[in-house]
């Protein structure tokens, strides 16, 4: 029996440049920067005082007030993106709820809730901690509440692999459909960790940019003057279906996932393997499982974090996998505009990649003013590129040496 094809029929996205898919996409294509000074918390004394924050988000547009009060911000963002994706897909019900599932990744989960409840514990002791602390904080609750919302009773869990979490979630959802366990899956990533502890932790390990005098230029992937990543928040969700299920209900097919790769660096807690072996393996597996040759790929949405090691290692890995074709590839890091969304990055960047293929427009890498000599590929510097692409990759790499590459095919 031929393998089942997995298609994309709905997408939802919230980022620092837009509270929905369309506004985010328009801003990204125009090169709009969403990195600003942090609002809503006192950043005095922090090494980094800016981030890619979502502005004016109203959870009550997708959740009733009582439900929203019981949910951490990352869950609220996941719900908003999932509702948008399901509306986009036009799915109101499924014939067999046990063949419909939800897998949503989050690298950190409810850190805002954890921080808030710990403060209450310090001030008031054990009785000060909310009985909702655990269900609000745990990373699987986005997938859990989304499944409740839509009545999906199939596979339901959270992938936790740092900044590869969203990519792992989508690959796992793809497997559920290919293996015949599901017909419909909601999948992606969500993160909301702009808080005291995350800023302190990432800052003290010197992972964050400290360009406080000019936040708009702080995220500068592949630039020689990059000095760390910019933390962001958001959510990106795909509705995946088997091709026959989508066709049977007359759904518009937005794209296809034709394969993926997942590897480990087995090298270091936070630093990527200098030789790029994990990244090479991830991209090579994605090509192999998709049945593609390197020269068929036209675009890569890079992990592109704006950190010293990632950008040069990822560039070197692309050269190893694609050989002479690497110079012909279009590559961009949309983290330059919205920051690094940690566990949500893979979900958001999957949505962006599919939109780029649909629209024939590849978003830019902004702030690329002085290219690093070791990063010498075509990164769509500072301006979007008009180009039709049939096959594209999206890379997500995480602390712990986790690597995921998703391969998409345009279905225009």
XYZ file of C-alpha atoms in Angstrom:
412
model
C 0.000 0.000 0.000
C 1.372 3.408 -0.941
C 2.227 5.666 2.020
C -0.508 8.125 2.942
C 0.183 11.699 1.874
C -0.085 14.309 4.622
C -1.452 17.690 3.578
C -1.922 21.026 5.311
C -5.423 22.496 5.279
C -5.316 25.147 7.998
C -2.782 27.426 9.685
C -2.777 29.810 12.637
C -0.018 32.079 13.900
C 0.635 34.792 16.497
C 3.949 36.649 16.599
C 5.483 39.904 17.730
C 4.452 41.455 14.391
C 0.845 40.255 14.269
C -1.892 38.632 16.325
C -3.016 36.391 13.486
C -1.704 34.640 10.394
C -2.404 37.310 7.803
C -1.125 40.323 9.752
C 2.013 38.430 10.778
C 2.682 37.341 7.200
C 2.245 40.829 5.728
C 4.572 42.288 8.346
C 7.215 39.609 7.816
C 7.235 40.020 4.033
C 7.649 43.774 4.429
C 10.578 43.297 6.821
C 8.789 44.740 9.845
C 10.673 44.417 13.114
C 8.732 43.332 16.201
C 11.561 43.532 18.729
C 11.005 46.308 21.272
C 11.708 47.235 24.887
C 9.877 44.831 27.179
C 6.526 45.999 28.481
C 4.749 44.793 31.598
C 7.772 43.982 33.771
C 10.547 45.891 35.472
C 13.765 45.159 33.568
C 16.063 47.278 35.731
C 19.277 45.335 36.358
C 18.772 42.839 33.550
C 21.490 42.390 30.954
C 18.814 42.313 28.236
C 15.749 44.553 28.372
C 14.004 43.846 25.073
C 12.148 40.982 23.395
C 9.751 39.991 20.627
C 6.529 40.475 22.598
C 2.991 40.036 21.316
C 1.068 43.268 21.859
C -2.630 43.738 22.666
C -3.433 40.031 22.817
C -6.963 39.347 24.069
C -7.460 35.695 25.056
C -11.184 36.258 25.410
C -11.489 36.227 21.622
C -10.826 32.487 21.701
C -11.577 31.479 25.308
C -14.288 32.455 27.754
C -13.013 34.546 30.701
C -13.279 31.711 33.235
C -11.337 29.325 30.991
C -8.711 31.965 30.189
C -8.070 32.651 33.893
C -7.175 28.990 34.355
C -4.680 28.950 31.479
C -1.075 30.128 31.300
C -0.272 32.603 28.541
C 1.418 29.946 26.402
C -1.810 27.913 26.468
C -3.840 30.990 25.528
C -1.561 31.616 22.547
C -1.804 27.959 21.501
C -5.593 28.099 21.705
C -5.781 31.291 19.638
C -3.568 29.833 16.902
C -5.460 26.511 16.959
C -8.858 28.200 16.637
C -7.549 30.245 13.707
C -6.088 27.142 12.061
C -9.303 25.148 12.453
C -11.389 27.985 11.048
C -8.936 28.213 8.156
C -9.325 24.472 7.550
C -13.118 24.692 7.715
C -13.426 21.768 10.126
C -16.400 22.003 12.482
C -16.588 18.330 13.438
C -14.996 14.977 12.627
C -16.781 11.698 11.998
C -14.514 9.703 14.311
C -12.964 11.736 17.156
C -10.560 8.884 17.949
C -8.936 9.467 14.535
C -8.252 13.128 15.296
C -5.493 14.249 17.644
C -3.455 17.150 18.999
C 0.315 17.375 19.481
C 1.608 20.806 20.518
C 5.190 21.348 21.613
C 6.513 23.793 24.196
C 10.096 24.038 25.341
C 9.362 25.630 28.703
C 5.599 25.535 29.276
C 3.987 27.674 31.960
C 7.012 29.552 33.256
C 4.962 32.702 33.912
C 2.626 30.698 36.124
C 5.546 28.986 37.883
C 7.220 32.310 38.622
C 3.998 33.889 39.872
C 3.075 30.968 42.102
C 6.574 30.698 43.545
C 6.327 34.358 44.556
C 3.043 33.584 46.307
C 4.676 30.638 48.079
C 7.551 32.808 49.338
C 5.150 35.467 50.609
C 2.350 33.308 52.004
C 3.698 29.786 52.394
C 2.155 26.545 51.062
C -1.432 27.768 51.439
C -0.694 30.644 49.073
C -0.154 28.350 46.084
C -3.144 28.027 43.770
C -4.719 24.565 43.383
C -4.570 25.339 39.656
C -0.778 25.783 39.727
C 0.081 22.343 38.325
C -2.507 22.157 35.510
C -1.699 25.739 34.510
C 2.063 25.146 34.477
C 2.605 21.756 32.834
C 3.656 21.803 29.196
C 1.050 19.328 27.939
C -1.888 21.539 28.862
C -1.973 23.367 25.525
C -2.541 20.075 23.718
C -4.979 18.968 26.416
C -7.206 22.049 26.304
C -7.153 22.235 22.508
C -8.309 18.603 22.342
C -11.123 19.406 24.775
C -12.107 22.439 22.713
C -12.526 20.417 19.518
C -13.429 17.025 20.983
C -10.410 15.284 19.443
C -9.820 11.963 21.240
C -6.822 10.618 19.317
C -3.113 10.990 20.143
C -2.695 13.899 22.535
C 0.585 15.038 24.064
C 3.342 17.655 24.204
C 6.824 17.378 22.717
C 9.526 18.987 24.877
C 12.876 19.360 23.135
C 13.845 22.984 23.748
C 13.813 24.994 20.526
C 13.068 21.899 18.430
C 9.780 21.209 20.266
C 7.441 22.620 17.603
C 9.247 20.783 14.818
C 9.142 17.504 16.729
C 5.410 17.985 17.318
C 4.705 18.405 13.606
C 6.877 15.432 12.662
C 5.108 13.298 15.269
C 1.685 14.390 14.017
C 2.767 13.556 10.477
C 3.656 10.047 11.657
C 0.213 9.565 13.212
C -1.377 10.118 9.805
C 1.199 8.209 7.726
C 0.924 5.188 10.029
C -2.852 5.199 9.705
C -3.619 6.092 13.328
C -5.280 9.411 12.507
C -6.960 11.320 9.696
C -6.676 14.800 11.222
C -4.056 16.318 13.546
C -3.649 19.751 15.090
C 0.054 20.376 15.642
C 2.727 23.022 16.183
C 4.266 24.912 19.070
C 3.554 27.616 21.638
C 5.746 29.565 24.062
C 5.400 32.519 26.418
C 8.538 32.781 28.557
C 9.333 36.489 28.620
C 9.718 36.726 32.383
C 12.265 37.370 35.123
C 13.658 33.847 35.354
C 14.006 33.233 31.627
C 15.660 36.594 31.017
C 17.998 35.990 33.954
C 18.884 32.441 32.955
C 19.443 33.047 29.267
C 21.181 36.337 30.041
C 23.586 34.887 32.580
C 24.616 32.126 30.180
C 25.359 34.890 27.657
C 22.917 33.529 25.082
C 20.956 36.771 24.630
C 21.839 39.870 22.678
C 22.556 42.851 24.926
C 22.014 45.529 22.286
C 19.767 47.517 24.645
C 20.523 50.810 22.920
C 19.062 49.559 19.639
C 16.716 46.575 20.077
C 15.423 46.775 16.505
C 18.824 45.673 15.181
C 19.586 43.147 17.937
C 18.511 40.010 16.080
C 20.949 39.866 13.171
C 21.393 36.278 11.949
C 24.486 35.575 9.840
C 25.863 39.069 10.507
C 29.432 39.357 11.790
C 28.236 41.674 14.595
C 25.615 39.293 16.025
C 25.860 38.966 19.791
C 23.114 36.524 20.764
C 19.474 35.702 20.200
C 16.405 37.757 21.077
C 13.751 35.937 23.077
C 10.266 36.016 21.591
C 6.832 34.565 22.253
C 4.061 33.234 20.065
C 2.372 30.197 18.586
C 2.218 28.477 15.209
C -0.288 25.716 14.463
C -0.984 23.531 11.416
C -4.025 21.399 10.694
C -2.754 18.234 9.022
C -4.923 15.696 7.216
C -4.468 12.633 5.094
C -4.865 13.662 1.481
C -7.868 11.393 0.978
C -9.625 12.826 4.053
C -9.045 16.390 2.876
C -10.202 15.608 -0.654
C -13.297 13.783 0.563
C -14.533 16.888 2.342
C -13.493 19.238 -0.463
C -10.870 21.075 1.574
C -8.427 23.527 0.034
C -4.944 22.002 0.240
C -2.327 24.576 1.222
C 0.745 22.370 1.088
C 2.118 18.940 1.824
C 4.574 17.579 4.367
C 6.596 15.087 2.370
C 9.147 14.018 5.000
C 11.300 15.034 7.908
C 14.560 14.329 9.704
C 15.274 14.078 13.444
C 18.753 13.639 14.922
C 20.874 14.355 17.990
C 24.237 16.096 18.149
C 25.328 13.964 21.126
C 27.865 16.710 21.733
C 27.103 19.445 24.309
C 24.283 20.756 26.505
C 23.921 24.071 24.701
C 26.526 24.414 21.958
C 25.922 22.834 18.542
C 28.387 20.294 17.223
C 31.057 22.420 15.522
C 31.200 19.951 12.622
C 27.432 20.165 12.199
C 26.939 16.411 12.110
C 23.496 16.491 13.719
C 22.256 19.288 11.464
C 23.659 17.517 8.409
C 21.953 14.280 9.418
C 18.639 16.016 10.037
C 18.551 17.705 6.629
C 19.832 14.595 4.860
C 17.105 12.476 6.486
C 14.463 14.996 5.462
C 15.594 14.734 1.846
C 15.772 10.945 2.001
C 12.331 10.424 3.560
C 10.886 12.862 1.006
C 12.507 11.073 -1.920
C 14.209 14.284 -3.024
C 17.594 15.164 -4.428
C 19.347 18.194 -3.035
C 18.852 20.273 -6.165
C 15.053 20.032 -5.899
C 14.969 22.220 -2.768
C 14.603 25.934 -3.427
C 14.274 27.499 0.040
C 15.296 26.883 3.636
C 13.752 28.669 6.588
C 16.859 28.505 8.733
C 17.085 28.053 12.476
C 19.241 31.193 12.212
C 19.309 32.275 15.847
C 21.805 35.172 15.610
C 24.215 33.359 17.921
C 27.894 32.974 17.097
C 27.968 29.190 16.819
C 24.538 28.359 15.382
C 24.730 30.557 12.311
C 28.126 29.407 11.108
C 27.448 25.747 11.981
C 24.096 25.793 10.174
C 25.690 27.440 7.142
C 28.425 24.808 7.068
C 25.870 22.015 7.431
C 23.837 23.345 4.500
C 26.989 23.365 2.377
C 27.745 19.769 3.329
C 24.255 18.552 2.452
C 23.656 20.588 -0.694
C 27.140 20.869 -2.161
C 27.275 23.198 -5.162
C 23.516 23.720 -4.983
C 23.922 25.505 -1.610
C 24.987 28.672 -3.430
C 21.717 28.600 -5.417
C 19.447 28.149 -2.393
C 17.408 30.973 -0.919
C 17.663 30.980 2.872
C 16.173 33.281 5.465
C 15.861 33.598 9.216
C 12.555 35.141 10.212
C 13.866 35.251 13.788
C 15.505 38.493 12.680
C 12.049 40.114 12.904
C 10.191 38.268 15.668
C 12.975 36.914 17.835
C 13.512 33.297 18.840
C 10.235 31.735 19.949
C 11.942 28.754 21.597
C 9.500 25.813 21.573
C 7.102 27.716 19.304
C 9.762 28.429 16.664
C 9.225 25.222 14.687
C 5.459 25.751 14.522
C 5.610 29.403 13.522
C 8.372 28.819 10.978
C 6.446 25.920 9.445
C 3.490 28.258 8.878
C 5.815 30.885 7.396
C 7.450 28.345 5.087
C 4.118 27.137 3.719
C 2.915 30.726 3.214
C 6.156 31.573 1.389
C 5.610 28.668 -0.992
C 1.950 29.538 -1.521
C 2.596 33.193 -2.187
C 5.825 32.850 -4.139
C 7.468 35.314 -1.750
C 10.422 34.443 0.490
C 10.651 36.604 3.638
C 13.884 38.483 4.322
C 16.593 38.213 6.919
C 16.696 41.785 8.192
C 19.633 43.476 9.951
C 22.092 41.595 7.750
C 24.441 44.525 7.175
C 27.918 43.027 7.551
C 27.779 39.351 6.527
C 30.032 37.002 8.445
C 32.656 35.648 5.996
C 31.839 32.157 7.345
C 28.158 32.739 6.519
C 28.376 33.304 2.783
C 25.138 31.919 1.340
C 22.085 33.779 0.003
C 20.038 34.751 3.068
C 17.511 37.039 1.315
C 19.259 39.940 3.002
C 16.953 42.769 4.104
C 14.351 42.394 1.351
C 11.811 39.713 0.455
C 12.468 37.749 -2.727
C 9.809 36.959 -5.331
C 10.393 33.328 -6.287
C 8.292 30.215 -6.824
C 9.509 27.230 -4.827
C 8.219 23.665 -5.058
C 10.142 22.157 -2.132
C 11.369 23.846 1.038
C 12.941 22.873 4.359
C 12.465 24.341 7.826
C 15.209 23.742 10.407
C 14.786 23.711 14.186
C 17.696 22.965 16.519
C 17.543 22.941 20.323
C 19.618 22.898 23.496
C 20.516 19.313 24.273
C 21.516 18.729 20.661
C 18.007 18.161 19.263
C 17.630 18.668 15.502
C 14.495 18.607 13.338
C 14.112 19.378 9.634
C 10.655 19.426 8.068
C 10.258 19.131 4.298
C 7.312 20.813 2.579
C 5.960 20.643 -0.953
C 3.926 23.437 -2.524
C 0.373 22.512 -3.554
C -0.716 25.592 -5.463
